[in-house]
PDB file of C-alpha atoms in Angstrom:
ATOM      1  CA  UNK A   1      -6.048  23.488   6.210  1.00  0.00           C
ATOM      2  CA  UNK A   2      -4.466  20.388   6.820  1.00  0.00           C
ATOM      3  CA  UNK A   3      -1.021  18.773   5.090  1.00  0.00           C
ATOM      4  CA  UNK A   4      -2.480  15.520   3.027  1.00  0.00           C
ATOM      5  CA  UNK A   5      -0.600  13.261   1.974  1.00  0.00           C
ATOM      6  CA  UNK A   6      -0.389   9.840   0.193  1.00  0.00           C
ATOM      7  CA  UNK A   7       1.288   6.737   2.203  1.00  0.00           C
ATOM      8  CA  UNK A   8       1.600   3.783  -0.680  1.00  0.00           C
ATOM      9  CA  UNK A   9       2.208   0.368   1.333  1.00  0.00           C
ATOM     10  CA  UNK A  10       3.300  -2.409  -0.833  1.00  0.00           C
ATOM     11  CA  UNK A  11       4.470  -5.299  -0.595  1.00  0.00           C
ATOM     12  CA  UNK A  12       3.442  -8.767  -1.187  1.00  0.00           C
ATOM     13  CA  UNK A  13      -0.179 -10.259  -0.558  1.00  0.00           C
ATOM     14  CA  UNK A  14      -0.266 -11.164   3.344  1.00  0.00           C
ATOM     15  CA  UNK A  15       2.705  -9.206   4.085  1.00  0.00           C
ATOM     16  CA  UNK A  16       0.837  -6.653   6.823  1.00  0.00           C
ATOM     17  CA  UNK A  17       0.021  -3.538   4.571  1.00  0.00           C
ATOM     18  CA  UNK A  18      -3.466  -3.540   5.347  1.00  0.00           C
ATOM     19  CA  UNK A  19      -2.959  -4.353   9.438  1.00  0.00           C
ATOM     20  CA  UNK A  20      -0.225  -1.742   9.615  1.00  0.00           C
ATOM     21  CA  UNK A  21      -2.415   1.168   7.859  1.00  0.00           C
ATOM     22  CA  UNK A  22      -5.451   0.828   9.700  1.00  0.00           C
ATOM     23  CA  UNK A  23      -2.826   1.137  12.848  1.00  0.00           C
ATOM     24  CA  UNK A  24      -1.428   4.176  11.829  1.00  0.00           C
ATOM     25  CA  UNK A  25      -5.066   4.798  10.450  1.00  0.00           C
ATOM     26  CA  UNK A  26      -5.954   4.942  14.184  1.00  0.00           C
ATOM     27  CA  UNK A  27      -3.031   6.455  15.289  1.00  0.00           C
ATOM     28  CA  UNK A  28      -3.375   9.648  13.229  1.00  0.00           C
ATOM     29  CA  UNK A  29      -7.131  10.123  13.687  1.00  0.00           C
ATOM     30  CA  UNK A  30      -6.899  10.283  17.566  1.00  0.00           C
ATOM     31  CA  UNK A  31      -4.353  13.347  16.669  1.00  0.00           C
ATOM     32  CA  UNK A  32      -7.103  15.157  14.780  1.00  0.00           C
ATOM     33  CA  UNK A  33      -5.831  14.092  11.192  1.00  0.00           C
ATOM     34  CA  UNK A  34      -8.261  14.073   8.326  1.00  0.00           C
ATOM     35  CA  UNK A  35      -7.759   9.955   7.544  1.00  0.00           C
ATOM     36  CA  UNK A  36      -8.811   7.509   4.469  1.00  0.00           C
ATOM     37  CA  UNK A  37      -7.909   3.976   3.933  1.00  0.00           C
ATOM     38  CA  UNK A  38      -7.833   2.835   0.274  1.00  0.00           C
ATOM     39  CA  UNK A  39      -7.933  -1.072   1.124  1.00  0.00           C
ATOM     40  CA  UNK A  40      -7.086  -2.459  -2.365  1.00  0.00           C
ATOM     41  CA  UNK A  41      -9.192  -5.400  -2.085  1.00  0.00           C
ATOM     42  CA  UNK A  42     -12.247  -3.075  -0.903  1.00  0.00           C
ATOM     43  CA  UNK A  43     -11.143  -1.117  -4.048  1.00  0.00           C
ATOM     44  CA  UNK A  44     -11.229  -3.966  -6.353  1.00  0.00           C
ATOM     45  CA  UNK A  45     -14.707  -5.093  -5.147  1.00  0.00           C
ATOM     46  CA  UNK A  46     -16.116  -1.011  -5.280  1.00  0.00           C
ATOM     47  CA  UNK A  47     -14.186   1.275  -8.170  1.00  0.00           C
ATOM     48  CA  UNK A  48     -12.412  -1.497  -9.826  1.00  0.00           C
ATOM     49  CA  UNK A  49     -14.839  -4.621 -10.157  1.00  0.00           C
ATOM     50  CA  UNK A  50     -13.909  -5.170 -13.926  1.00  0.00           C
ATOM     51  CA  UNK A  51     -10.711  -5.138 -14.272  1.00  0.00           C
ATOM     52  CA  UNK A  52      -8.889  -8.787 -14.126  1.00  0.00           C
ATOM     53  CA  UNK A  53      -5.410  -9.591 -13.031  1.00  0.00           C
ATOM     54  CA  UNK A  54      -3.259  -9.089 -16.012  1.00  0.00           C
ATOM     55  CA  UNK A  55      -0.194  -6.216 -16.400  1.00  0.00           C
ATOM     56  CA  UNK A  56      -2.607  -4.005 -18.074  1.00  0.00           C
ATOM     57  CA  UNK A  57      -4.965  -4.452 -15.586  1.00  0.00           C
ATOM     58  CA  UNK A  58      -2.674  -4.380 -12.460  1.00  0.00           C
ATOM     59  CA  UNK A  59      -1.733  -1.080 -13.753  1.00  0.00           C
ATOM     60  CA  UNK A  60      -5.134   0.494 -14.415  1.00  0.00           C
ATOM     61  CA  UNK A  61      -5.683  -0.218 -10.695  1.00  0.00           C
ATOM     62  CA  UNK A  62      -3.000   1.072  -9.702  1.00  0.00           C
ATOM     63  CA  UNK A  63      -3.420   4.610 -11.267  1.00  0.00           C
ATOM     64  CA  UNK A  64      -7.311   5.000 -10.269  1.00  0.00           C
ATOM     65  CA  UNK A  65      -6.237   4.031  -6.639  1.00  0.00           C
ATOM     66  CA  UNK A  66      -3.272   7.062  -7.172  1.00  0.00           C
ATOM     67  CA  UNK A  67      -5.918   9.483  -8.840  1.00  0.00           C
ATOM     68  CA  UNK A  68      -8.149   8.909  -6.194  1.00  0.00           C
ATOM     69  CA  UNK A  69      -5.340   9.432  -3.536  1.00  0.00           C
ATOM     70  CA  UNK A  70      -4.139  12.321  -4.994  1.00  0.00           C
ATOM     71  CA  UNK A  71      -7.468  13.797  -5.096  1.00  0.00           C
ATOM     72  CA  UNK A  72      -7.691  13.071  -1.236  1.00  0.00           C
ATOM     73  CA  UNK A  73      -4.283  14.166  -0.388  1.00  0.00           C
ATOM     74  CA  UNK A  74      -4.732  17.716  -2.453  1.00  0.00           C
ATOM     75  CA  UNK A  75      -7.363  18.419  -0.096  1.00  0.00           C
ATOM     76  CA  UNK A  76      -6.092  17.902   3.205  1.00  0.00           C
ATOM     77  CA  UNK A  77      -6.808  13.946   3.674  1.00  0.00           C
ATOM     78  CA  UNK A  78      -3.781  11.452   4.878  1.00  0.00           C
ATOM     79  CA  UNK A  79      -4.782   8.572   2.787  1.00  0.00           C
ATOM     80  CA  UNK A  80      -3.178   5.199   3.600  1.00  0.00           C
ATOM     81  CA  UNK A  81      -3.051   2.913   0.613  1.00  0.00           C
ATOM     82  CA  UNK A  82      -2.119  -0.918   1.341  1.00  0.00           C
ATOM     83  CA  UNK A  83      -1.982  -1.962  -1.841  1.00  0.00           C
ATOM     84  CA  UNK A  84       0.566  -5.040  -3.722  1.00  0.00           C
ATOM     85  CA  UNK A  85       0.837  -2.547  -6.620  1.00  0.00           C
ATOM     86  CA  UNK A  86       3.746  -5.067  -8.144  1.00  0.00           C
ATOM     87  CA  UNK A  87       4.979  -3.169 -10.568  1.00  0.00           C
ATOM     88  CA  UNK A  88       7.490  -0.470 -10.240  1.00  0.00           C
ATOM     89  CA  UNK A  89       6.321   1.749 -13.385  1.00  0.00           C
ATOM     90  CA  UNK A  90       2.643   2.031 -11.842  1.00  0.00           C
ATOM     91  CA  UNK A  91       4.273   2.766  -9.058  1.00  0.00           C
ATOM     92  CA  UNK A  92       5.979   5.186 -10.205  1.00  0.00           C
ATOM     93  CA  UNK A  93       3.308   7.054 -12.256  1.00  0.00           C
ATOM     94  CA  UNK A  94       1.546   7.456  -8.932  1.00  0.00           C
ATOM     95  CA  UNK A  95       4.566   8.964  -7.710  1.00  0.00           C
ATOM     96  CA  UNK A  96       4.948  11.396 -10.420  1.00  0.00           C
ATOM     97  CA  UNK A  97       1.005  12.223 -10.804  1.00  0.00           C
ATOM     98  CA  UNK A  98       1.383  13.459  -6.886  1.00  0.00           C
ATOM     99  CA  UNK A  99       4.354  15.512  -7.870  1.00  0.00           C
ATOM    100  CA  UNK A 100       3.182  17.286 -10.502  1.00  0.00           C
ATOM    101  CA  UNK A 101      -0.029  17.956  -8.240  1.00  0.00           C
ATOM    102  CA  UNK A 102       2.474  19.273  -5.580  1.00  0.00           C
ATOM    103  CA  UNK A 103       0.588  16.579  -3.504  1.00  0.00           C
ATOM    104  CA  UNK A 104       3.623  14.600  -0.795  1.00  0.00           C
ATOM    105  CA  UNK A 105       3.734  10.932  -1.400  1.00  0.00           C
ATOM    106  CA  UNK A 106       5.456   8.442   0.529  1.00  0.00           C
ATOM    107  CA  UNK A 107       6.073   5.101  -0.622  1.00  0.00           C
ATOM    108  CA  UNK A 108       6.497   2.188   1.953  1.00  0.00           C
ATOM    109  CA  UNK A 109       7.398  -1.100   1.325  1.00  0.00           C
ATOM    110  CA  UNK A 110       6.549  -3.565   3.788  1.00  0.00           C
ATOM    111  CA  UNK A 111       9.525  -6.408   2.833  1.00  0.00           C
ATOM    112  CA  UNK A 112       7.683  -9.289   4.463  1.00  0.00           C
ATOM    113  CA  UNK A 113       9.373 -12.360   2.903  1.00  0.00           C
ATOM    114  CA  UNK A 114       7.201 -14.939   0.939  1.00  0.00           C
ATOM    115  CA  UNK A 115       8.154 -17.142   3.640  1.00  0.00           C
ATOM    116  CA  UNK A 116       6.407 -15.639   5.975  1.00  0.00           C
ATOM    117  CA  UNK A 117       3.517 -14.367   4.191  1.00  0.00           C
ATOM    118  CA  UNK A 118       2.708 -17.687   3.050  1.00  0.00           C
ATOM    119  CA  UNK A 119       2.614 -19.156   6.544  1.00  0.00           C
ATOM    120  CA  UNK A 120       0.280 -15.814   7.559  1.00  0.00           C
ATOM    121  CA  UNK A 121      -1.562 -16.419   4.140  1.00  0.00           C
ATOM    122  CA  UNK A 122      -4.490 -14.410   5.652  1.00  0.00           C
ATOM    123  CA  UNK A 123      -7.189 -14.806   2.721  1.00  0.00           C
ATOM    124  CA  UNK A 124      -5.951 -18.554   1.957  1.00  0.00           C
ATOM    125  CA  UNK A 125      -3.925 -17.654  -1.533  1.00  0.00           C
ATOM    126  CA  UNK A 126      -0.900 -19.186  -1.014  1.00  0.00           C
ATOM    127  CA  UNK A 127      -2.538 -22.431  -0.551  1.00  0.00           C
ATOM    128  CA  UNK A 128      -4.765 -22.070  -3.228  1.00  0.00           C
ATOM    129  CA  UNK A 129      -1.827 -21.168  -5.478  1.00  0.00           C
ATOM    130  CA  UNK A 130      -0.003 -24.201  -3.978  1.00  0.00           C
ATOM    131  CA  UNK A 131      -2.954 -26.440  -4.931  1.00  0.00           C
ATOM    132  CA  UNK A 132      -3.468 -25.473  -7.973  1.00  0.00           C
ATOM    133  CA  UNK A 133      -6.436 -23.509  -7.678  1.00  0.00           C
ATOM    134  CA  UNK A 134      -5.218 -20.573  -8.530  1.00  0.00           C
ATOM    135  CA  UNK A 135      -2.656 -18.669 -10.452  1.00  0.00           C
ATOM    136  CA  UNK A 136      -1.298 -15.575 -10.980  1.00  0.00           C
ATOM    137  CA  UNK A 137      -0.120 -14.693  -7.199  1.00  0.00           C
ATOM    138  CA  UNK A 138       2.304 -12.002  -6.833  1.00  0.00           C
ATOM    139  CA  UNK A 139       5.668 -13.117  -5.581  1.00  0.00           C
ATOM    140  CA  UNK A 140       4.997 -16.709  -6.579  1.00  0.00           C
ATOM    141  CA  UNK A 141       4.090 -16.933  -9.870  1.00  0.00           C
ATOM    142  CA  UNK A 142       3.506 -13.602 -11.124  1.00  0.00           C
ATOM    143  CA  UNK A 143       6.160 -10.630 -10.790  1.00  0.00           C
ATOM    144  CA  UNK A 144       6.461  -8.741  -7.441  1.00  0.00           C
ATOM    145  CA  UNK A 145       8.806  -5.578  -8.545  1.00  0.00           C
ATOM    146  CA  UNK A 146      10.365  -4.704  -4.924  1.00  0.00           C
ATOM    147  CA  UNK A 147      10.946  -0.684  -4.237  1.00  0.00           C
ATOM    148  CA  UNK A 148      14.322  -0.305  -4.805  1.00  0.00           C
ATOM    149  CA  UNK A 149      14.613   3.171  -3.209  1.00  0.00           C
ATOM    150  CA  UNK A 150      11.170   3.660  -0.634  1.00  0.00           C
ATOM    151  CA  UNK A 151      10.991   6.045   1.716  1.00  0.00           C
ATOM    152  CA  UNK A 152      11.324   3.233   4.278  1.00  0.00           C
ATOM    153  CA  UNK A 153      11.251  -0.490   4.423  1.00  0.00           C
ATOM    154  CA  UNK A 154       9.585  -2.460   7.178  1.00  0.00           C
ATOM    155  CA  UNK A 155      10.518  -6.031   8.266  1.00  0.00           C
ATOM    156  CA  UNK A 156       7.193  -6.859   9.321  1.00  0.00           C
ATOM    157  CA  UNK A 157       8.250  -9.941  10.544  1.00  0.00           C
ATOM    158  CA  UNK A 158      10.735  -8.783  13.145  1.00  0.00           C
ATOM    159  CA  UNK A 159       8.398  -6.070  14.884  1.00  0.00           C
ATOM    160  CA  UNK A 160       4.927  -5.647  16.281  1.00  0.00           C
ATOM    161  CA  UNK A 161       1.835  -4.132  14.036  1.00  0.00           C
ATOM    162  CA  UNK A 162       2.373  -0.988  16.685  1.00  0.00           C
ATOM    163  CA  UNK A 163       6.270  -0.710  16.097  1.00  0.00           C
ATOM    164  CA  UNK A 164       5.834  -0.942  12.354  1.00  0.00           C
ATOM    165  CA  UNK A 165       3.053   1.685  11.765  1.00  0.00           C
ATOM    166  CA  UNK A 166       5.356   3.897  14.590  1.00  0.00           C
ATOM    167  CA  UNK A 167       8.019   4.067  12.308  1.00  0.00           C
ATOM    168  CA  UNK A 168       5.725   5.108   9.450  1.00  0.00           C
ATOM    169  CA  UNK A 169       4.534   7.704  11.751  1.00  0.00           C
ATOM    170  CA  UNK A 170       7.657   8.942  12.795  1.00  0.00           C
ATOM    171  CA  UNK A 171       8.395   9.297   8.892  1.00  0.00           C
ATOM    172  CA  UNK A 172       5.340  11.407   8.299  1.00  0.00           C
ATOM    173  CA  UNK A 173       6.441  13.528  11.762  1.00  0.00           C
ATOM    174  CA  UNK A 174      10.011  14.572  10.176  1.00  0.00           C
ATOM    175  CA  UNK A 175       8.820  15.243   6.978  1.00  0.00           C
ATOM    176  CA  UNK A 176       6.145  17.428   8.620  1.00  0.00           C
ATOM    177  CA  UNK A 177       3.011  15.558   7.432  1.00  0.00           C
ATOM    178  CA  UNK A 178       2.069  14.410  10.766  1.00  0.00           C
TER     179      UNK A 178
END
């Protein structure tokens, strides 16, 4: 059987998470990998509908996304999870679930300033923050808890979608997961 494994993205909304996984997504399939992409916002609309925006909330999302993945991963499935995921505890709680299911785990953060997320600002929140339609947007009014310790950081911003999910690949190759 094939080595699963769980590859967290986070990072801020717009920051690439989504673009870079379904890269490697691609990647990793055309080498005969088992593959699964947990898009949070497809995850939100599908297992999570109900749940709002708040800490409590945040957090319930975040550990049915990591049950789910560490479901996938125990049984031989890379699964790719671009997910914000702003808080550091749920973060870690994933981290520890896959542990204690022997499950590998890999958290990347993809350290896209606001800057340039907000100029990207691919589903049109930073300008519906800005204009007060919304609120509640990670990394501009809500809490964004950056990794302080991933397993690797990606500028986004200073490399192509193909160099950024290479070096997540090249990750998963020395640790023997790809």
């Amino acid at each position: 059987m094939t080595t699963g494994a769980t590859v967290w993205l986070t990072g801020l909304p717009s920051a690439g998470k989504t673009t870079i996984a379904y890269e490697l997504a691609n990647r990793l399939r055309e080498e005969g990998h088992l593959v699964e992409v947990l898009d949070g916002d497809e995850i939100r609309e599908f297992l999570t509908a109900g749940l709002g925006f708040s800490r409590a909330d945040r957090h319930t999302n975040v550990q049915r996304i990591g049950f789910l993945a560490d479901l996938l991963a125990r049984n031989g499935v890379k699964v790719l999870v671009p997910v914000i995921a702003p808080y550091a505890d749920s973060r870690e709680a994933v981290r520890e679930r896959h542990a204690a299911s022997g499950a590998a785990y890999v958290e990347v953060h993809v350290a896209t300033p606001v800057e340039v997320c907000s100029v990207r600002d691919v589903k049109g929140l930073y300008a519906k923050q800005a204009a007060g339609e919304i609120s509640g947007l990670t990394g501009v009014d809500d809490p964004y808890e950056a990794p302080v310790n991933p397993d690797l950081r990606i500028e986004s911003q200073d490399q192509t979608v193909q160099e950024s999910a290479a070096l997540v690949h090249k990750l998963l190759t020395e640790r023997g997961l790809a």
